[in-house]
PDB file of C-alpha atoms in Angstrom:
ATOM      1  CA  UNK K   1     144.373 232.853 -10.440  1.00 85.00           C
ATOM      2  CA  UNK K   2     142.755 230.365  -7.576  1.00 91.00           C
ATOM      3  CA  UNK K   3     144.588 226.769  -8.048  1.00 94.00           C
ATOM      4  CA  UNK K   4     142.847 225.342  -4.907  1.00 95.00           C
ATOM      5  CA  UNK K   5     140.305 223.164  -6.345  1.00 96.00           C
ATOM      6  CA  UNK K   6     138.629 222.471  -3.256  1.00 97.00           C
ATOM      7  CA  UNK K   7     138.552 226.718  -2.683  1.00 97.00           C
ATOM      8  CA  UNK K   8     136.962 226.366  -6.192  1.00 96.00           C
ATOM      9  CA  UNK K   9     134.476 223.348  -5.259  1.00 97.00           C
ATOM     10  CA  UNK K  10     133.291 225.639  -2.576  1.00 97.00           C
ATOM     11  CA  UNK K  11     132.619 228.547  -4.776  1.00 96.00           C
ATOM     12  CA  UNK K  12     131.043 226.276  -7.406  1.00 96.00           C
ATOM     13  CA  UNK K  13     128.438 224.677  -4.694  1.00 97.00           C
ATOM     14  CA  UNK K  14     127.696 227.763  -2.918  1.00 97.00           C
ATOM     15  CA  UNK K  15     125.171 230.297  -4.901  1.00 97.00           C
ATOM     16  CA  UNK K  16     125.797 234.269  -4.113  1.00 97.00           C
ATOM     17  CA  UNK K  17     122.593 234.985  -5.426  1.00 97.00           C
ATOM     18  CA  UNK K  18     121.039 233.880  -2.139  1.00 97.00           C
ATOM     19  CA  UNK K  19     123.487 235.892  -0.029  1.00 97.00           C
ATOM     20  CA  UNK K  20     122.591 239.504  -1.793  1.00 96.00           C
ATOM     21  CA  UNK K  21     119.502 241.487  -1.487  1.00 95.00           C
ATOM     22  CA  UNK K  22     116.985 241.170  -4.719  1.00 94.00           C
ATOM     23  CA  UNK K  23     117.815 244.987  -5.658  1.00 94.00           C
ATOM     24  CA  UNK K  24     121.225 243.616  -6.374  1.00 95.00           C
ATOM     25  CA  UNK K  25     120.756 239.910  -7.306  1.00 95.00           C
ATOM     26  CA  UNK K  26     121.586 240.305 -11.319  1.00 96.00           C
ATOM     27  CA  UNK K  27     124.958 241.267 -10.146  1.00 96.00           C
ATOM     28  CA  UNK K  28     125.726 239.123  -7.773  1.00 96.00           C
ATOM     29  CA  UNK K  29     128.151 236.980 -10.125  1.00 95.00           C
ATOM     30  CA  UNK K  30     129.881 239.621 -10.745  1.00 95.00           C
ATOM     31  CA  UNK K  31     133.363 240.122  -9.490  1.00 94.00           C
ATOM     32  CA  UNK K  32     132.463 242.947  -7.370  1.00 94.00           C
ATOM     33  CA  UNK K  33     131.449 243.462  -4.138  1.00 92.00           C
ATOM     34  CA  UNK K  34     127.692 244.298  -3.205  1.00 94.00           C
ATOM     35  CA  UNK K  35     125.767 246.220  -0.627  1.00 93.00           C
ATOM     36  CA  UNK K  36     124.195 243.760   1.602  1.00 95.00           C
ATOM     37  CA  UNK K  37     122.443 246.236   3.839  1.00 92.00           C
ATOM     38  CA  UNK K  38     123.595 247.927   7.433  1.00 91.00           C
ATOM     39  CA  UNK K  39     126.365 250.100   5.298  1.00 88.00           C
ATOM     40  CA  UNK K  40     127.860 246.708   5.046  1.00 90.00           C
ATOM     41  CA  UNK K  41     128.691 244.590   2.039  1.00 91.00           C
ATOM     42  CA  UNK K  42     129.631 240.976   0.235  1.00 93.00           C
ATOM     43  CA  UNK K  43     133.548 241.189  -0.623  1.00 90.00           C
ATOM     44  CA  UNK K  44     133.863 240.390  -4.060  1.00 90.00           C
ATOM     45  CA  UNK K  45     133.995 235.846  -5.052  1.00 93.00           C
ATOM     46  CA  UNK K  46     138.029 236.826  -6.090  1.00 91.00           C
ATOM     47  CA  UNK K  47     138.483 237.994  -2.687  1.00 88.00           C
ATOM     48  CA  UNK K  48     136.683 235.140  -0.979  1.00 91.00           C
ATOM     49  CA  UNK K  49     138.648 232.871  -2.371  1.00 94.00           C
ATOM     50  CA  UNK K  50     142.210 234.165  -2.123  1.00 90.00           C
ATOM     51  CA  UNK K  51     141.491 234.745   1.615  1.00 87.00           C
ATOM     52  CA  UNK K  52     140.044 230.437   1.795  1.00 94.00           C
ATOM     53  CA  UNK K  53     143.209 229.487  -0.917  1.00 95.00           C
ATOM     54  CA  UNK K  54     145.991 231.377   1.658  1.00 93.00           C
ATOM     55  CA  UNK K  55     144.531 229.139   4.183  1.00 94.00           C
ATOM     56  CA  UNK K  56     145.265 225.883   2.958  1.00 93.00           C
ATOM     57  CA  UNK K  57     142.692 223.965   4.647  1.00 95.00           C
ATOM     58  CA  UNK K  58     142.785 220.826   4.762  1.00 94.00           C
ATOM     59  CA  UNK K  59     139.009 219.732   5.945  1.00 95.00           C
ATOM     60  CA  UNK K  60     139.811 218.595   9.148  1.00 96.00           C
ATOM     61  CA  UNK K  61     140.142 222.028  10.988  1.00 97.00           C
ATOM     62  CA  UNK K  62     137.714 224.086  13.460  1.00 98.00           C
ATOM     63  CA  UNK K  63     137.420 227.524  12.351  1.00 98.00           C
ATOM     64  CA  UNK K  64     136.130 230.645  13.957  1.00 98.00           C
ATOM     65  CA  UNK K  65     135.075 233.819  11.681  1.00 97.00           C
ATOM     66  CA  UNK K  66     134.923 237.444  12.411  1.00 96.00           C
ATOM     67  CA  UNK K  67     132.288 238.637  10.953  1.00 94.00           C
ATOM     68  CA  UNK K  68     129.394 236.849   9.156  1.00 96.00           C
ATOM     69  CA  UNK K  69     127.851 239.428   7.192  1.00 94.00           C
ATOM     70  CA  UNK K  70     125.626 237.998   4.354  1.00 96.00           C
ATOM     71  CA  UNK K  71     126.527 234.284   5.384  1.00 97.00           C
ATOM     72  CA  UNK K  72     128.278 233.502   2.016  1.00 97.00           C
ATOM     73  CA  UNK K  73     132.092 233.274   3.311  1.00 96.00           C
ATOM     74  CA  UNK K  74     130.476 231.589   6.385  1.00 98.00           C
ATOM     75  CA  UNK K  75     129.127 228.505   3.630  1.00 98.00           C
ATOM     76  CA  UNK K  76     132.177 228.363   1.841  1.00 98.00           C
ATOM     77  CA  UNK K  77     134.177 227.942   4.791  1.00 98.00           C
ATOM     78  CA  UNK K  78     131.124 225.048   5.216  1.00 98.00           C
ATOM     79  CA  UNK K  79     132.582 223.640   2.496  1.00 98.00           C
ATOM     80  CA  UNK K  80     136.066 223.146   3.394  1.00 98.00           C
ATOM     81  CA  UNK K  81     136.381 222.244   6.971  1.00 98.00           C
ATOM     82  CA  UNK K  82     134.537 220.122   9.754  1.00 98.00           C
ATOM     83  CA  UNK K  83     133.304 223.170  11.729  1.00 98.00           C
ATOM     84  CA  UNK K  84     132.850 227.148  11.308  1.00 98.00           C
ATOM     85  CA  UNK K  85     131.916 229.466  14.285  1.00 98.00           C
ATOM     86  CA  UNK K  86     131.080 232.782  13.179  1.00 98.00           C
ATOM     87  CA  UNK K  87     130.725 235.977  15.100  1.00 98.00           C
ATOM     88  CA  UNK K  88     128.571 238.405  13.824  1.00 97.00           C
ATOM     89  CA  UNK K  89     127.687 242.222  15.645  1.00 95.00           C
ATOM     90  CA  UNK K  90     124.716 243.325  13.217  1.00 96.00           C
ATOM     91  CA  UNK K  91     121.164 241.752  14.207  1.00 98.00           C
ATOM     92  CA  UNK K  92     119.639 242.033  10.943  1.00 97.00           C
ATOM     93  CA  UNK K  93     122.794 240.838   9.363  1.00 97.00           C
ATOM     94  CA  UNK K  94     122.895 237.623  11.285  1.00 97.00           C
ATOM     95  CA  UNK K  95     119.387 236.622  11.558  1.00 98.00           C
ATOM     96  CA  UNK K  96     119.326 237.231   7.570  1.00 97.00           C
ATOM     97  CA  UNK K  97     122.564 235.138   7.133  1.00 98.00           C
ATOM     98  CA  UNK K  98     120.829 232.202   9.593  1.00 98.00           C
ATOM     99  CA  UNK K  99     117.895 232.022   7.404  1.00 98.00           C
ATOM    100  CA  UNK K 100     119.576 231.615   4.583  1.00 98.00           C
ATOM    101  CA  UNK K 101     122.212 229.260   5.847  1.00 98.00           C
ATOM    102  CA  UNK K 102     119.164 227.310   7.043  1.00 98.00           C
ATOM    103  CA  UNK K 103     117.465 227.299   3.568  1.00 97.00           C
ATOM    104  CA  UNK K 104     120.819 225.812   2.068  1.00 97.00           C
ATOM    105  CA  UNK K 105     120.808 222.891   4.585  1.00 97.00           C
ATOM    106  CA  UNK K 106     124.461 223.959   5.741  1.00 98.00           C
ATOM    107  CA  UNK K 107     125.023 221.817   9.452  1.00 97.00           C
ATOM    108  CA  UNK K 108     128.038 222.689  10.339  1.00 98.00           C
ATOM    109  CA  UNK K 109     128.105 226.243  11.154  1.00 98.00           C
ATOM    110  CA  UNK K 110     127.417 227.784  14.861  1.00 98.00           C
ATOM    111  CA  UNK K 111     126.737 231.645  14.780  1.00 98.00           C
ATOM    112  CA  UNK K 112     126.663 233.877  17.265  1.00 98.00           C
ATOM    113  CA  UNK K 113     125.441 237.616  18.084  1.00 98.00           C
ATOM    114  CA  UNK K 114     128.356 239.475  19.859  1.00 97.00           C
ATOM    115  CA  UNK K 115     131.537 241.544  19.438  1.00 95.00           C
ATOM    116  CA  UNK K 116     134.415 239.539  17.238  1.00 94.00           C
ATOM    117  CA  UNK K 117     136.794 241.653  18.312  1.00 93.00           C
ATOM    118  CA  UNK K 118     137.087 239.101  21.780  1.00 96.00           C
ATOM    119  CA  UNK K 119     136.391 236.033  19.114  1.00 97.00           C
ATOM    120  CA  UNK K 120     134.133 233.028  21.230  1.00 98.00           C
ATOM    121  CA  UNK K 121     136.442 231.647  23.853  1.00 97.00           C
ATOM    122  CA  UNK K 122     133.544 228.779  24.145  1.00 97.00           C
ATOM    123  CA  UNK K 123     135.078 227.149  21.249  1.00 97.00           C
ATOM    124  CA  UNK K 124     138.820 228.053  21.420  1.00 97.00           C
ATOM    125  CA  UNK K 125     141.021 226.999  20.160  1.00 98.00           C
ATOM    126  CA  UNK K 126     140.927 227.258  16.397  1.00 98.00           C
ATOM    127  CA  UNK K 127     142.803 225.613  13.792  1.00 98.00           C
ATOM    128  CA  UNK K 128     142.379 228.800  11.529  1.00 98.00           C
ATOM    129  CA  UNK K 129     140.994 232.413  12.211  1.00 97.00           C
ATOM    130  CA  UNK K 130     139.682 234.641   9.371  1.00 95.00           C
ATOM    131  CA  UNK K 131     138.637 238.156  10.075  1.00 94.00           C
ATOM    132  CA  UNK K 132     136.183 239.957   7.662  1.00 88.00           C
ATOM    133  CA  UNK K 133     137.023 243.592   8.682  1.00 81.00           C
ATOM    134  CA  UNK K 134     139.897 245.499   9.402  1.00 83.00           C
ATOM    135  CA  UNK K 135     140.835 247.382  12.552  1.00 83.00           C
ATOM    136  CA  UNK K 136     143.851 249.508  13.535  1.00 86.00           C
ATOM    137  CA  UNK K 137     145.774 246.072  15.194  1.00 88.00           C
ATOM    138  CA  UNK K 138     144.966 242.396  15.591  1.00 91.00           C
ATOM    139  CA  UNK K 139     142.621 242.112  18.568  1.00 92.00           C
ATOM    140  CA  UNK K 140     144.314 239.735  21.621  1.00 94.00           C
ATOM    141  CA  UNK K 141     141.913 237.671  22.312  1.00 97.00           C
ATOM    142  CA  UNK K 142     141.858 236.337  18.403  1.00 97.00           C
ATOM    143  CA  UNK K 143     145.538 235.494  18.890  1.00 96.00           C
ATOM    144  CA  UNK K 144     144.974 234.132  22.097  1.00 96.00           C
ATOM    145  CA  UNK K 145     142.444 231.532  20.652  1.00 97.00           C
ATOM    146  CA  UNK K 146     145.039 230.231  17.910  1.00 97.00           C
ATOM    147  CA  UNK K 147     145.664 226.498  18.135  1.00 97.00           C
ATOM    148  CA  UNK K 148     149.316 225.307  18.021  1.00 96.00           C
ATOM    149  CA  UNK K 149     149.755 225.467  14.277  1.00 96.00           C
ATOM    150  CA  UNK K 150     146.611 227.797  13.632  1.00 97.00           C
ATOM    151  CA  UNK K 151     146.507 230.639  11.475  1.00 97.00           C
ATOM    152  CA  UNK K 152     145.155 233.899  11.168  1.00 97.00           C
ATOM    153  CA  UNK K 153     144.125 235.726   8.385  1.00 95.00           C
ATOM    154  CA  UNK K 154     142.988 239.610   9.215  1.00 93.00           C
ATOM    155  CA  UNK K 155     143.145 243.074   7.266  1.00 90.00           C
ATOM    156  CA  UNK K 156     145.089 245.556   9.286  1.00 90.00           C
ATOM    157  CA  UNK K 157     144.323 249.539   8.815  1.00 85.00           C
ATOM    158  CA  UNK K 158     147.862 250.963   7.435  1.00 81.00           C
ATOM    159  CA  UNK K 159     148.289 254.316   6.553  1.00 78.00           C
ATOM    160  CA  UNK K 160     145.364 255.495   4.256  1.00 82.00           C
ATOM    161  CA  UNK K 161     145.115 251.751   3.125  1.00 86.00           C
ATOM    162  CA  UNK K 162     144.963 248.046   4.702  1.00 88.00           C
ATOM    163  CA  UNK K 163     147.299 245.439   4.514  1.00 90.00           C
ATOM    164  CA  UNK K 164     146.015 242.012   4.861  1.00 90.00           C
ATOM    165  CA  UNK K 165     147.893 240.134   7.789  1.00 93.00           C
ATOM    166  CA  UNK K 166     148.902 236.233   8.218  1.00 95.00           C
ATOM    167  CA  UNK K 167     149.610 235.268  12.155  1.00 96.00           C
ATOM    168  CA  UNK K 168     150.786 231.936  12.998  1.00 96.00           C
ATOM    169  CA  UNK K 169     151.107 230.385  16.080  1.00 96.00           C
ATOM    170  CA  UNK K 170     154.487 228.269  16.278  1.00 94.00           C
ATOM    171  CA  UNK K 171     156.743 226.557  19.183  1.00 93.00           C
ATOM    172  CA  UNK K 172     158.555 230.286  19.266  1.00 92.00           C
ATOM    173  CA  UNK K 173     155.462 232.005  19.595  1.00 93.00           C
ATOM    174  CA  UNK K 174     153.656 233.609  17.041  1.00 94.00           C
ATOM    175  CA  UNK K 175     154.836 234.476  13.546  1.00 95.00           C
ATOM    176  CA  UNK K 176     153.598 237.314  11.408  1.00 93.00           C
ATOM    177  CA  UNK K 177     153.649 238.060   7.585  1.00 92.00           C
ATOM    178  CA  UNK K 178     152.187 240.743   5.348  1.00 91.00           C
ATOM    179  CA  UNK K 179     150.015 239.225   2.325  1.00 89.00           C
ATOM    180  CA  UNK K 180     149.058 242.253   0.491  1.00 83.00           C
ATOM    181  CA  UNK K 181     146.950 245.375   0.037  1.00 82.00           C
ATOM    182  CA  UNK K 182     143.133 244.872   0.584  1.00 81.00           C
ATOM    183  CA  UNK K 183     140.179 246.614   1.254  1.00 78.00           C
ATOM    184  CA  UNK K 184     137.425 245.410   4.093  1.00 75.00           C
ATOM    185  CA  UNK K 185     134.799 247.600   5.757  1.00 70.00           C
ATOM    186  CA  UNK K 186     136.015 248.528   9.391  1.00 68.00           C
ATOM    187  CA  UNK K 187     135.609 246.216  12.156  1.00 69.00           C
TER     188      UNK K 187
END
């Protein structure tokens, strides 16, 4: 159901194998999602690229992401704009996600150890914000660091479910939406 062909490119050029641990590696083009280690896992490639195609990047834009994880959103993203920031809390996570960012020869990605929830103000403002875990409310700070125009794409707890969330910031202010029902490990 992904019409983006550039989303698609990016999932084309970008091989999950090298984002999932070798206990799970002959499943890792499946459409599932995977244990990656740290009780945390790789959202399944339909989910990846939903959350890139709602987006509508252009190529041009500055991107900050909330969580890294295995790295594999983190070179997709690569793929489809000029720069990607990502913000991961796990060590292990993000030194494994570096090294294999590395190995793929990906340039445009800055990564950094710390708490998402306050994004990386360094960098602000962002054309487009994409959050890899949900929480009980959109942190602040992430809206704060919206560029005129920016978007931000984060899974909001709801009830005994999430519901994935779509802020823009506008002349008026900032704009909100509801996309859907997803499911993201907590931030």
């Amino acid at each position: 159901g992904i019409a983006d062909l550039s989303v698609l490119r990016a999932v084309e050029l970008t091989p999950r194998h090298a984002f999932v641990p070798t206990g799970v590696r002959h499943r890792a083009y499946e459409d599932a999602a995977l244990p990656i280690g740290n009780g945390q896992t790789i959202s399944q490639p339909s989910q990846h690229a939903r959350y890139l195609e709602v987006l509508r990047l252009s190529g041009r834009e500055r991107v900050l992401e909330i969580g890294t994880g295995s790295g594999y959103q983190t070179v997709l993203l690569s793929h489809l704009v000029s720069q990607v920031f990502s913000v991961e809390r796990i060590p292990a996570l993000l030194q494994t996600a570096r090294e294999v960012i590395q190995r793929l020869g990906v340039k445009n990605v800055s990564l950094l150890l710390g708490d998402g929830t306050v994004g990386w103000r360094d960098y602000a403002p962002y054309d487009a914000i994409l959050v890899s875990a949900a929480g009980p409310d959109v942190p602040t700070p992430l809206l704060e660091q919206l560029a005129p125009g920016g978007r931000l794409l984060v899974p909001v707890a709801r009830g005994d479910g999430q519901v994935l969330r779509m802020y823009r910031r506008t002349e008026a202010g900032i704009e909100a939406s509801e996309l859907g029902a997803v499911r993201f490990v907590p931030l």
